[in-house]
Coordinates of C-alpha atoms and ligand atoms in Angstrom, one line a residue:
M24 CA 12.9 20.2 -23.9
S25 CA 10.2 22.8 -25.4
G26 CA 11.0 26.9 -25.0
A27 CA 8.7 27.5 -21.6
V28 CA 9.4 24.2 -20.1
S29 CA 13.2 24.7 -20.2
T30 CA 12.9 28.2 -18.5
F31 CA 10.4 26.3 -15.8
V32 CA 13.7 23.8 -15.3
D33 CA 16.0 27.1 -15.5
K34 CA 13.5 28.4 -12.1
L35 CA 13.8 24.9 -10.4
R36 CA 17.6 24.7 -11.4
A37 CA 17.9 28.2 -10.1
I38 CA 16.5 26.9 -6.3
V39 CA 17.8 23.8 -5.2
G40 CA 20.6 23.7 -7.9
D41 CA 21.9 21.1 -10.1
K42 CA 22.3 18.5 -7.2
G43 CA 18.5 19.2 -6.8
L44 CA 17.9 18.2 -10.2
I45 CA 17.0 15.1 -12.2
T46 CA 16.0 16.0 -16.4
D47 CA 17.2 12.8 -17.8
E48 CA 15.0 9.6 -19.0
A49 CA 17.5 6.9 -17.2
G50 CA 18.0 9.4 -14.0
K51 CA 14.0 9.9 -13.8
R52 CA 13.1 6.6 -14.7
P53 CA 12.8 4.8 -10.3
Y54 CA 11.4 7.8 -9.4
L55 CA 8.6 7.2 -12.1
T56 CA 7.9 3.8 -11.4
D57 CA 6.6 1.7 -8.1
W58 CA 8.0 -0.9 -6.1
R59 CA 5.3 -3.5 -7.9
D60 CA 5.5 -2.6 -10.9
A61 CA 2.0 -1.2 -11.2
Y62 CA 2.4 2.1 -12.4
L63 CA 4.6 4.1 -14.9
G64 CA 4.3 7.6 -15.1
K65 CA 6.1 10.6 -16.5
A66 CA 7.8 14.0 -15.1
L67 CA 8.9 17.5 -16.6
A68 CA 12.1 17.2 -14.0
V69 CA 12.6 15.0 -11.4
V70 CA 13.4 17.9 -7.8
R71 CA 14.9 16.8 -4.8
P72 CA 15.6 19.7 -3.2
A73 CA 18.0 20.3 0.6
S74 CA 15.6 22.3 2.9
T75 CA 12.6 22.9 4.2
E76 CA 13.2 26.5 2.2
E77 CA 13.7 24.7 -1.3
V78 CA 11.1 23.0 -1.5
A79 CA 8.8 26.0 -0.3
G80 CA 10.3 28.2 -3.6
V81 CA 10.1 24.7 -5.5
V82 CA 6.3 24.4 -4.5
K83 CA 5.8 28.8 -4.8
L84 CA 7.4 28.6 -8.3
C85 CA 4.9 26.0 -9.3
A86 CA 1.7 27.4 -8.1
A87 CA 2.9 30.6 -9.7
E88 CA 3.4 28.3 -13.3
K89 CA 0.2 26.0 -12.1
V90 CA 2.5 23.0 -12.1
A91 CA 1.4 20.4 -10.0
V92 CA 4.3 18.2 -7.3
V93 CA 3.7 15.1 -6.9
P94 CA 5.5 13.7 -3.4
Q95 CA 7.2 11.1 -3.1
G96 CA 9.4 9.8 0.0
G97 CA 11.0 6.0 -0.7
N98 CA 9.1 4.7 -3.2
T99 CA 8.1 1.9 -1.2
G100 CA 3.7 2.4 -1.3
L101 CA 1.7 0.0 -2.5
V102 CA -1.5 2.2 -3.8
G103 CA 0.8 3.9 -6.7
G104 CA 0.6 7.1 -4.7
G105 CA 4.1 8.9 -5.4
I106 CA 3.6 8.0 -8.3
P107 CA 2.9 10.9 -11.4
L108 CA 0.2 10.8 -14.2
E109 CA 0.9 9.5 -17.2
D110 CA 0.6 13.4 -18.7
G111 CA 4.4 14.1 -18.5
R112 CA 2.9 17.8 -16.6
E113 CA 3.9 17.0 -13.3
I114 CA 7.1 17.9 -11.3
L115 CA 8.4 14.6 -8.9
L116 CA 9.4 16.2 -5.2
S117 CA 11.7 14.1 -3.8
L118 CA 11.9 14.4 -0.1
G119 CA 15.4 12.4 -0.4
R120 CA 17.9 14.8 0.4
M121 CA 15.8 15.9 3.5
N122 CA 17.0 13.1 5.6
R123 CA 18.3 14.7 9.1
I124 CA 17.9 14.1 12.3
L125 CA 17.3 17.4 14.0
E126 CA 17.0 17.1 17.8
I127 CA 16.4 14.5 19.8
D128 CA 14.8 15.1 23.1
E129 CA 15.4 12.1 25.9
I130 CA 14.2 13.3 28.7
G131 CA 10.6 14.8 26.4
Y132 CA 10.8 11.1 24.3
S133 CA 11.0 13.1 21.5
M134 CA 13.1 13.1 18.9
T135 CA 12.7 16.0 16.2
V136 CA 12.9 14.7 12.2
E137 CA 13.4 15.8 8.9
A138 CA 11.1 14.4 6.3
G139 CA 12.9 12.1 4.1
V140 CA 14.6 9.6 6.6
I141 CA 14.5 6.4 6.3
L142 CA 12.3 4.8 9.2
K143 CA 15.4 2.2 10.1
T144 CA 17.2 4.9 10.6
I145 CA 15.1 6.6 13.0
Q146 CA 14.5 3.5 15.2
E147 CA 18.4 2.9 15.8
T148 CA 18.8 6.4 17.0
A149 CA 16.1 5.8 19.4
A150 CA 17.8 2.4 20.2
A151 CA 21.2 4.3 21.0
H152 CA 19.2 6.7 23.6
D153 CA 17.5 3.6 25.3
R154 CA 14.5 4.5 23.7
L155 CA 11.5 3.0 21.3
F156 CA 10.2 4.6 18.0
P157 CA 7.8 1.7 17.3
L158 CA 6.9 1.9 14.1
S159 CA 7.5 -1.2 12.0
L160 CA 7.2 -2.8 8.4
A161 CA 9.1 -5.2 6.4
A162 CA 9.4 -1.6 3.6
E163 CA 10.9 0.4 6.8
G164 CA 15.1 -0.3 5.2
S165 CA 14.0 2.3 2.4
C166 CA 10.7 3.9 2.9
T167 CA 11.0 7.9 4.5
I168 CA 9.3 8.9 8.3
G169 CA 7.7 11.9 5.2
G170 CA 6.1 8.4 3.9
N171 CA 5.1 6.8 6.7
L172 CA 3.1 10.3 7.8
S173 CA 1.4 10.8 4.6
T174 CA -0.2 6.7 3.9
N175 CA -0.8 6.8 8.3
A176 CA 1.4 3.5 7.6
G177 CA 0.3 1.2 9.7
G178 CA 3.3 -2.3 10.5
V179 CA 3.1 -5.0 13.1
Q180 CA 2.8 -3.2 16.5
V181 CA -0.4 -1.5 16.1
L182 CA -2.8 -3.5 18.3
H183 CA 0.2 -1.7 21.3
Y184 CA 1.5 1.5 20.3
G185 CA -1.3 2.2 17.5
N186 CA -0.8 3.6 14.1
T187 CA 1.9 6.5 12.3
R188 CA -0.7 8.8 13.5
H189 CA -0.6 8.5 17.3
L190 CA 3.2 8.4 17.3
V191 CA 3.2 11.7 15.8
L192 CA 3.4 15.0 17.5
G193 CA 3.8 17.9 15.9
L194 CA 4.6 18.9 11.7
E195 CA 6.4 21.2 9.7
V196 CA 4.6 21.4 6.0
V197 CA 4.7 23.7 3.2
Q198 CA 1.5 24.1 1.4
P199 CA -0.4 24.2 -1.9
N200 CA 0.6 28.1 -2.4
G201 CA 4.6 27.9 -0.9
D202 CA 3.4 29.2 2.9
V203 CA 5.4 27.1 5.5
W204 CA 2.7 25.7 8.4
N205 CA 5.6 25.7 11.9
G206 CA 3.8 22.8 13.6
L207 CA 6.5 21.5 15.2
R208 CA 4.9 21.1 18.3
A209 CA 6.2 19.1 21.0
L210 CA 2.9 18.9 23.1
K211 CA 0.8 16.0 23.9
K212 CA -2.0 18.1 24.9
D213 CA -2.9 21.1 22.5
N214 CA -7.0 21.1 22.4
T215 CA -6.9 24.7 20.7
G216 CA -9.7 23.9 17.4
Y217 CA -9.4 22.2 14.5
D218 CA -6.4 19.8 14.7
L219 CA -4.3 20.5 11.7
R220 CA -2.1 18.2 11.9
D221 CA -4.1 15.1 11.7
L222 CA -5.6 16.4 7.9
Y223 CA -2.3 15.7 7.0
L224 CA -1.5 12.1 8.4
G225 CA -2.3 10.2 5.5
A226 CA -3.2 12.9 3.2
E227 CA -0.7 11.1 0.6
G228 CA 0.2 14.1 -0.4
T229 CA -2.6 16.0 -1.1
L230 CA -2.7 18.7 0.7
G231 CA 1.1 20.3 1.1
I232 CA 4.0 18.6 1.8
I233 CA 5.3 17.3 5.0
T234 CA 8.8 18.9 5.8
R235 CA 9.6 18.1 9.2
A236 CA 8.0 15.9 12.1
V237 CA 8.2 15.8 16.0
L238 CA 7.6 11.9 16.1
K239 CA 6.9 10.7 19.6
L240 CA 9.5 7.6 21.4
W241 CA 8.7 5.1 23.8
P242 CA 11.1 3.1 27.1
K243 CA 13.2 0.5 25.0
P244 CA 11.9 -3.0 25.4
K245 CA 14.7 -4.8 27.8
D246 CA 12.9 -8.2 27.6
V247 CA 11.4 -9.8 23.9
A248 CA 9.7 -13.4 23.4
T249 CA 9.1 -14.3 20.1
A250 CA 7.3 -17.8 19.4
W251 CA 6.4 -19.0 16.1
I252 CA 2.7 -21.1 16.4
A253 CA 0.8 -23.6 14.3
V254 CA -2.4 -23.1 15.4
P255 CA -5.5 -24.9 13.8
S256 CA -7.6 -22.4 12.4
P257 CA -8.1 -18.3 11.9
Q258 CA -10.6 -18.8 15.0
A259 CA -8.0 -20.3 17.3
A260 CA -6.0 -17.5 16.4
V261 CA -8.3 -14.8 17.8
D262 CA -8.6 -16.9 21.3
L263 CA -4.6 -17.0 21.3
L264 CA -4.3 -13.9 21.1
S265 CA -7.6 -13.0 23.3
G266 CA -6.1 -14.7 26.2
A267 CA -2.7 -13.6 25.8
H268 CA -3.6 -10.4 26.6
A269 CA -3.9 -10.7 30.1
A270 CA -1.4 -13.8 30.0
S271 CA 1.3 -11.7 29.4
E272 CA 0.6 -9.0 31.0
D273 CA -0.8 -6.5 28.5
N274 CA 2.9 -6.6 26.9
V275 CA 1.6 -8.3 23.1
T276 CA 2.7 -6.4 20.6
S277 CA 2.8 -8.3 18.1
C278 CA 0.5 -10.4 16.2
E279 CA 0.7 -12.2 13.4
L280 CA -1.7 -14.2 11.3
M281 CA -0.5 -16.6 7.5
G282 CA -1.5 -19.1 5.7
R283 CA 0.1 -22.0 4.3
Q284 CA 0.5 -20.9 1.1
G285 CA 2.6 -17.4 2.1
I286 CA 5.0 -19.6 3.8
D287 CA 5.2 -21.7 0.7
L288 CA 6.0 -18.5 -0.9
V289 CA 8.6 -17.4 1.2
L290 CA 10.7 -20.7 1.3
A291 CA 10.4 -21.3 -2.3
H292 CA 11.3 -17.5 -3.6
I293 CA 13.8 -16.3 0.0
P294 CA 17.4 -18.1 -0.3
G295 CA 18.1 -19.0 3.5
A296 CA 13.9 -19.4 4.6
A297 CA 13.7 -22.2 6.6
D298 CA 10.4 -24.1 8.0
P299 CA 10.7 -23.8 12.0
L300 CA 8.4 -26.4 12.7
A301 CA 9.1 -30.0 11.6
E302 CA 5.3 -30.4 10.1
R303 CA 3.4 -28.5 7.7
H304 CA 0.1 -26.4 9.1
D305 CA -2.7 -24.7 7.6
W306 CA -2.4 -21.9 10.0
Y307 CA 1.0 -20.2 11.5
V308 CA 0.6 -17.1 14.7
L309 CA 4.3 -15.1 14.9
L310 CA 3.3 -13.9 18.3
E311 CA 5.8 -11.4 20.1
W312 CA 5.8 -10.1 23.3
S313 CA 8.0 -7.0 24.7
S314 CA 9.1 -5.5 28.4
T315 CA 10.8 -2.7 29.4
R316 CA 11.4 -5.3 33.0
A317 CA 14.5 -6.7 32.4
R318 CA 14.7 -10.4 32.2
R319 CA 16.2 -11.8 35.7
E320 CA 18.6 -14.1 34.8
G321 CA 19.8 -16.8 36.6
A322 CA 19.6 -20.2 37.8
K323 CA 16.2 -20.1 37.1
E324 CA 15.3 -17.7 34.5
T325 CA 12.3 -15.2 34.7
G326 CA 11.2 -13.5 32.3
L327 CA 8.6 -13.2 29.0
R328 CA 9.9 -15.8 27.2
E329 CA 9.1 -18.4 30.3
K330 CA 5.4 -17.0 30.7
M331 CA 5.0 -17.3 27.0
E332 CA 6.0 -20.7 27.2
G333 CA 3.6 -22.0 29.9
Y334 CA 1.1 -19.8 28.2
L335 CA 2.0 -21.4 24.6
G336 CA 1.6 -25.1 26.9
E337 CA -1.9 -24.1 28.2
A338 CA -3.0 -23.1 25.1
M339 CA -1.4 -26.2 23.8
E340 CA -4.3 -28.0 25.9
Q341 CA -6.9 -26.5 25.0
G342 CA -6.4 -26.8 21.2
L343 CA -5.9 -23.5 20.6
V344 CA -2.3 -24.9 19.1
L345 CA -0.9 -27.3 17.8
D346 CA 2.8 -26.8 17.7
A347 CA 5.3 -23.7 18.1
A348 CA 9.3 -22.5 18.8
I349 CA 10.1 -20.0 21.1
A350 CA 13.2 -18.1 19.6
Q351 CA 15.8 -18.3 22.3
N352 CA 17.6 -15.4 21.0
E353 CA 17.2 -12.3 19.0
T354 CA 19.1 -14.2 16.1
Q355 CA 16.3 -16.9 16.5
A356 CA 13.2 -13.9 16.2
R357 CA 15.0 -12.2 13.4
A358 CA 14.7 -15.6 11.1
L359 CA 11.2 -16.1 12.5
W360 CA 10.6 -12.4 11.3
S361 CA 12.2 -12.9 7.9
L362 CA 9.2 -15.9 7.3
R363 CA 6.7 -13.0 8.0
E364 CA 8.8 -9.8 6.4
N365 CA 9.1 -11.6 3.2
H366 CA 5.6 -12.4 2.2
T367 CA 5.0 -9.8 -0.2
E368 CA 8.5 -9.9 -1.4
A369 CA 8.3 -13.9 -2.5
S370 CA 5.2 -13.0 -3.5
K371 CA 6.4 -10.6 -6.4
K372 CA 8.7 -12.8 -7.0
E373 CA 6.0 -15.6 -7.4
G374 CA 3.9 -13.4 -10.3
P375 CA 0.6 -11.1 -10.6
S376 CA -1.1 -11.1 -7.3
I377 CA -4.2 -8.8 -6.2
K378 CA -4.0 -7.0 -2.8
H379 CA -6.7 -6.6 -0.3
D380 CA -5.3 -4.6 2.4
I381 CA -8.7 -5.0 4.1
S382 CA -9.2 -4.8 8.2
V383 CA -12.9 -5.9 10.4
A384 CA -13.1 -6.3 14.2
V385 CA -10.8 -8.5 15.3
S386 CA -13.5 -11.2 16.8
K387 CA -14.8 -11.2 13.1
I388 CA -11.9 -12.6 11.3
P389 CA -12.0 -16.1 11.6
S390 CA -15.6 -15.6 9.8
F391 CA -14.5 -13.4 7.3
V392 CA -11.1 -15.3 6.1
T393 CA -13.9 -18.3 6.1
E394 CA -16.5 -15.9 3.7
G395 CA -13.8 -13.7 2.1
L396 CA -12.3 -17.2 0.3
A397 CA -15.3 -19.0 -0.6
A398 CA -16.2 -16.0 -2.0
M399 CA -12.8 -15.5 -3.8
R400 CA -12.7 -18.8 -5.0
K401 CA -16.3 -18.5 -6.3
A402 CA -14.6 -15.3 -8.6
L403 CA -12.5 -17.5 -9.6
P404 CA -12.0 -21.0 -9.1
E405 CA -8.3 -21.5 -10.1
C406 CA -6.8 -18.1 -7.6
R407 CA -4.7 -18.7 -4.8
P408 CA -5.5 -17.2 -1.9
V409 CA -2.5 -16.1 -0.1
T410 CA -3.9 -14.2 3.9
F411 CA -1.2 -12.9 5.8
G412 CA -1.4 -9.3 7.7
H413 CA -1.4 -7.8 11.4
V414 CA -4.5 -9.9 12.8
G415 CA -4.0 -8.2 16.1
D416 CA -5.5 -5.5 15.0
G417 CA -7.9 -6.4 12.2
N418 CA -5.6 -6.0 9.6
L419 CA -5.7 -8.7 7.1
H420 CA -3.7 -9.0 3.7
F421 CA -5.9 -11.1 1.8
N422 CA -4.5 -11.3 -1.4
C423 CA -5.4 -13.5 -4.4
Q424 CA -1.9 -14.9 -6.4
A425 CA -2.2 -15.7 -10.4
P426 CA -3.1 -19.3 -11.2
Q427 CA 0.3 -21.0 -12.5
G428 CA 1.0 -20.0 -15.9
W429 CA -1.0 -16.9 -16.5
D430 CA 0.2 -13.5 -17.2
K431 CA -0.5 -10.3 -15.9
Q432 CA -3.1 -9.6 -18.3
R433 CA -4.8 -12.4 -18.3
F434 CA -4.9 -12.7 -14.5
N435 CA -6.2 -8.6 -14.1
A436 CA -9.1 -9.3 -16.4
H437 CA -10.5 -10.9 -13.4
A438 CA -9.6 -8.6 -10.7
P439 CA -12.6 -6.5 -10.8
A440 CA -15.1 -9.3 -10.4
I441 CA -12.4 -10.8 -7.4
S442 CA -12.0 -7.2 -5.3
G443 CA -15.3 -6.1 -6.1
A444 CA -16.7 -9.7 -4.0
I445 CA -14.2 -8.8 -0.9
Y446 CA -14.7 -5.3 -1.1
D447 CA -18.4 -5.8 -0.7
L448 CA -18.0 -8.5 1.9
V449 CA -15.4 -6.3 4.5
V450 CA -17.7 -3.4 3.8
G451 CA -20.4 -6.2 5.2
Y452 CA -18.8 -6.3 8.0
G453 CA -18.6 -3.0 9.0
G454 CA -14.5 -2.8 7.7
S455 CA -12.2 -0.7 5.8
I456 CA -10.9 -1.6 2.2
S457 CA -8.1 0.2 3.1
A458 CA -6.8 -0.6 6.1
E459 CA -2.8 1.0 5.6
H460 CA -1.9 1.8 2.6
G461 CA -4.2 4.1 1.6
I462 CA -5.8 4.9 -1.5
G463 CA -3.4 6.2 -4.5
L464 CA -4.0 6.6 -7.5
M465 CA -5.6 2.2 -7.3
K466 CA -8.8 2.1 -4.8
V467 CA -9.9 6.4 -6.3
D468 CA -12.6 4.1 -7.6
E469 CA -13.4 2.3 -4.6
L470 CA -13.2 5.0 -2.3
A471 CA -15.9 7.4 -4.0
H472 CA -18.1 3.9 -4.5
Y473 CA -18.1 1.8 -1.1
R474 CA -17.5 5.7 1.4
S475 CA -20.9 7.6 2.0
S476 CA -21.9 11.0 -0.1
I477 CA -21.2 12.4 3.9
E478 CA -17.7 11.9 3.6
L479 CA -17.1 11.9 0.4
D480 CA -18.2 15.5 -0.2
A481 CA -16.4 16.6 3.6
M482 CA -13.0 15.9 1.9
R483 CA -13.6 17.2 -1.9
A484 CA -14.6 20.5 0.3
I485 CA -11.1 20.1 2.5
K486 CA -9.1 19.6 -0.9
R487 CA -11.1 22.5 -2.7
A488 CA -10.5 24.6 0.5
L489 CA -6.4 24.0 1.1
D490 CA -5.5 23.4 -2.7
P491 CA -7.7 25.1 -4.6
Q492 CA -5.3 25.1 -8.0
N493 CA -5.5 21.2 -7.2
L494 CA -1.9 21.3 -7.5
M495 CA -0.8 18.5 -4.6
N496 CA -0.7 15.3 -6.2
P497 CA -4.1 15.2 -8.1
G498 CA -6.2 12.1 -8.8
K499 CA -5.0 10.6 -5.9
I500 CA -7.1 9.9 -3.1
V501 CA -10.5 11.6 -4.3
R502 CA -10.7 13.3 -7.8
V503 CA -12.2 17.3 -7.7
Ligands
LIG6 P1 6.3 7.0 -0.8 O1 5.8 5.4 -1.3 O2 7.6 7.3 -1.6 O3 5.2 7.7 -0.8 C1 3.8 7.1 -0.5 C2 2.8 8.5 0.0 O4 2.9 8.8 0.1 C3 2.1 8.9 -1.7 O5 1.0 9.1 -1.5 C4 3.5 9.9 -1.5 O6 3.4 11.4 -2.9 C5 3.7 10.9 -0.9 N1 4.2 11.7 0.2 C6 5.4 10.5 1.2 N2 6.3 11.7 1.2 C7 5.5 12.5 0.9 C8 5.7 14.6 1.9 N3 7.3 14.4 2.8 N4 4.6 15.0 2.1 C9 3.5 14.4 1.6 N5 3.5 13.4 0.7 C10 4.2 12.4 0.8 N6 2.6 -0.2 4.5 C11 1.4 -0.2 5.8 O7 1.3 0.6 6.0 N7 2.3 -1.7 6.7 C12 3.1 -2.6 6.5 O8 2.7 -3.2 6.8 C13 3.6 -2.1 5.1 N8 4.6 -3.4 4.9 C14 5.3 -2.9 3.8 C15 5.9 -4.1 3.3 C16 6.5 -3.8 1.6 C17 7.5 -4.5 1.5 C18 6.5 -3.0 0.9 C19 7.3 -2.8 -0.3 C20 5.5 -1.8 0.8 C21 5.3 -1.9 2.7 N9 4.3 -1.1 3.3 C22 3.8 -1.3 4.1 C23 4.0 0.2 2.5 C24 4.8 1.1 2.5 O9 5.9 1.0 2.6 C25 4.1 2.8 3.4 O10 3.1 2.9 3.0 C26 5.3 3.7 3.4 O11 4.5 4.3 5.1 C27 5.4 4.3 2.7 O12 6.9 5.4 3.0 P2 7.5 5.7 1.8 O13 8.9 6.6 1.8 O14 8.0 4.2 0.8 O15 6.8 6.4 0.7
LIG7 C1 3.0 -6.7 4.8 O1 2.0 -6.2 6.0 O2 3.8 -6.8 4.8 C2 3.1 -4.8 4.0 O3 1.7 -4.1 4.4 C3 2.8 -5.3 2.8 C4 1.7 -5.8 1.8 O4 0.4 -6.2 1.8 O5 2.0 -6.4 1.0
LIG8 ZN1 0.8 -5.2 5.9

């Protein structure tokens, strides 16, 4: 360590103490690589403050010494946003020790939390108070609310509750100069000028560090019906969803689409995974309805399950459903969900893949899938398409698994052709090249290519105005 660096590290230690500082290479390592092992960064130190005051002190020091700061929560991001650059001149600021639930307001349906609270803890705390925090995604056991807010995460219930942006009332944010903005307002209505809160949601740590948040809560559902449905095509999936809104009395809370290729990967790599249906099919829907009205148990049970059964029966007669299994209890429902949620894990175990986290209008999904699969095969005939995702809100993970036996280097040589073809198609459909994962490092060039100069200029102007020294997660989202 050079003298200047060791002095800087000593100043950090004076703010966060020994418990809040990691400087040895082995200790830093888990923070410097991402969930997919796609990026490996370097950092002067990993700093783990325990309070907003400590975050503010660290950021103030960094502003004075012109050291850039990369915030990190659970490090489950899929676009490299939480990984420092390779030059080793940044610090990694982990929010993991700021993990307290500060307040629950049952009457006002809100919860105030620190940024490092794990999403699952928030869900469980809400449930213990007969409330629901509806953000739900496969990484919920390790991602943090600060990361969710900073990526404006989506997940499996967006069609009903909205993405993270819609689940938050107020924020506290440490500014790039170390000042603390207290926007922890629990207000449903607040039209007092520009919405600063919205700026930080999805900013991926490039404008400031989120330290606390006031989250919205909903009543906890008392009746849930979950079905695993084989459908003949993505068109049938979309038609099934369209009718389900009215049939469920507007209680559709999840609608996920999966192609057979992804199911095969899950069955091959995830211990205990089992196909719920007797025959193989090309496409599947995981449909969930939830209501706050409790089931009426009795001789003739009435609830969402019976209603769903009736709807799927009619849909089968119309040719929209080939076969289906409705979960009879929570354990069965969990098993169905685990087939869906393990797609990413199974794909990682299988080998290299190229991810396309895209969205188009729900009604355009069927033709997009047809054209997209053709475009992928044209770019690389041996590729193995793996399509799954949140069809209910128009977001597909339109991924491409490497041909069997190919290594990362050989496969990645084809990435520009494959991704270019998919993104051109998405943009032609008026869609988004990043529906829920963000831009991070992975899509900086794509954003610059596909967004208009008006949008890019506005983004750069905001970045320069709020972070004039470019010390907040530089190089992510837009280059300035
Ligand atoms: P990190 O990965 O630590 O950071 C993400 C970004 O936010 C980085 O740019 C980081 O610098 C910034 N950041 C983190 N904390 C703060 C803070 N306090 N202040 C300012 N900036 C901060 N995403 C979805 O949207 N939907 C899904 O369905 C989904 N499923 C997933 C499934 C799996 C198996 C995995 C591995 C990931 C999945 N993701 C999904 C991606 C990821 O989990 C989300 O993006 C999540 O919101 C990231 O949270 P995190 O705490 O891990 O953030
Ligand atoms: C999911 O929906 O499972 C995720 O967003 C993860 C992925 O895209 O791999
Ligand atoms: Zn997703």
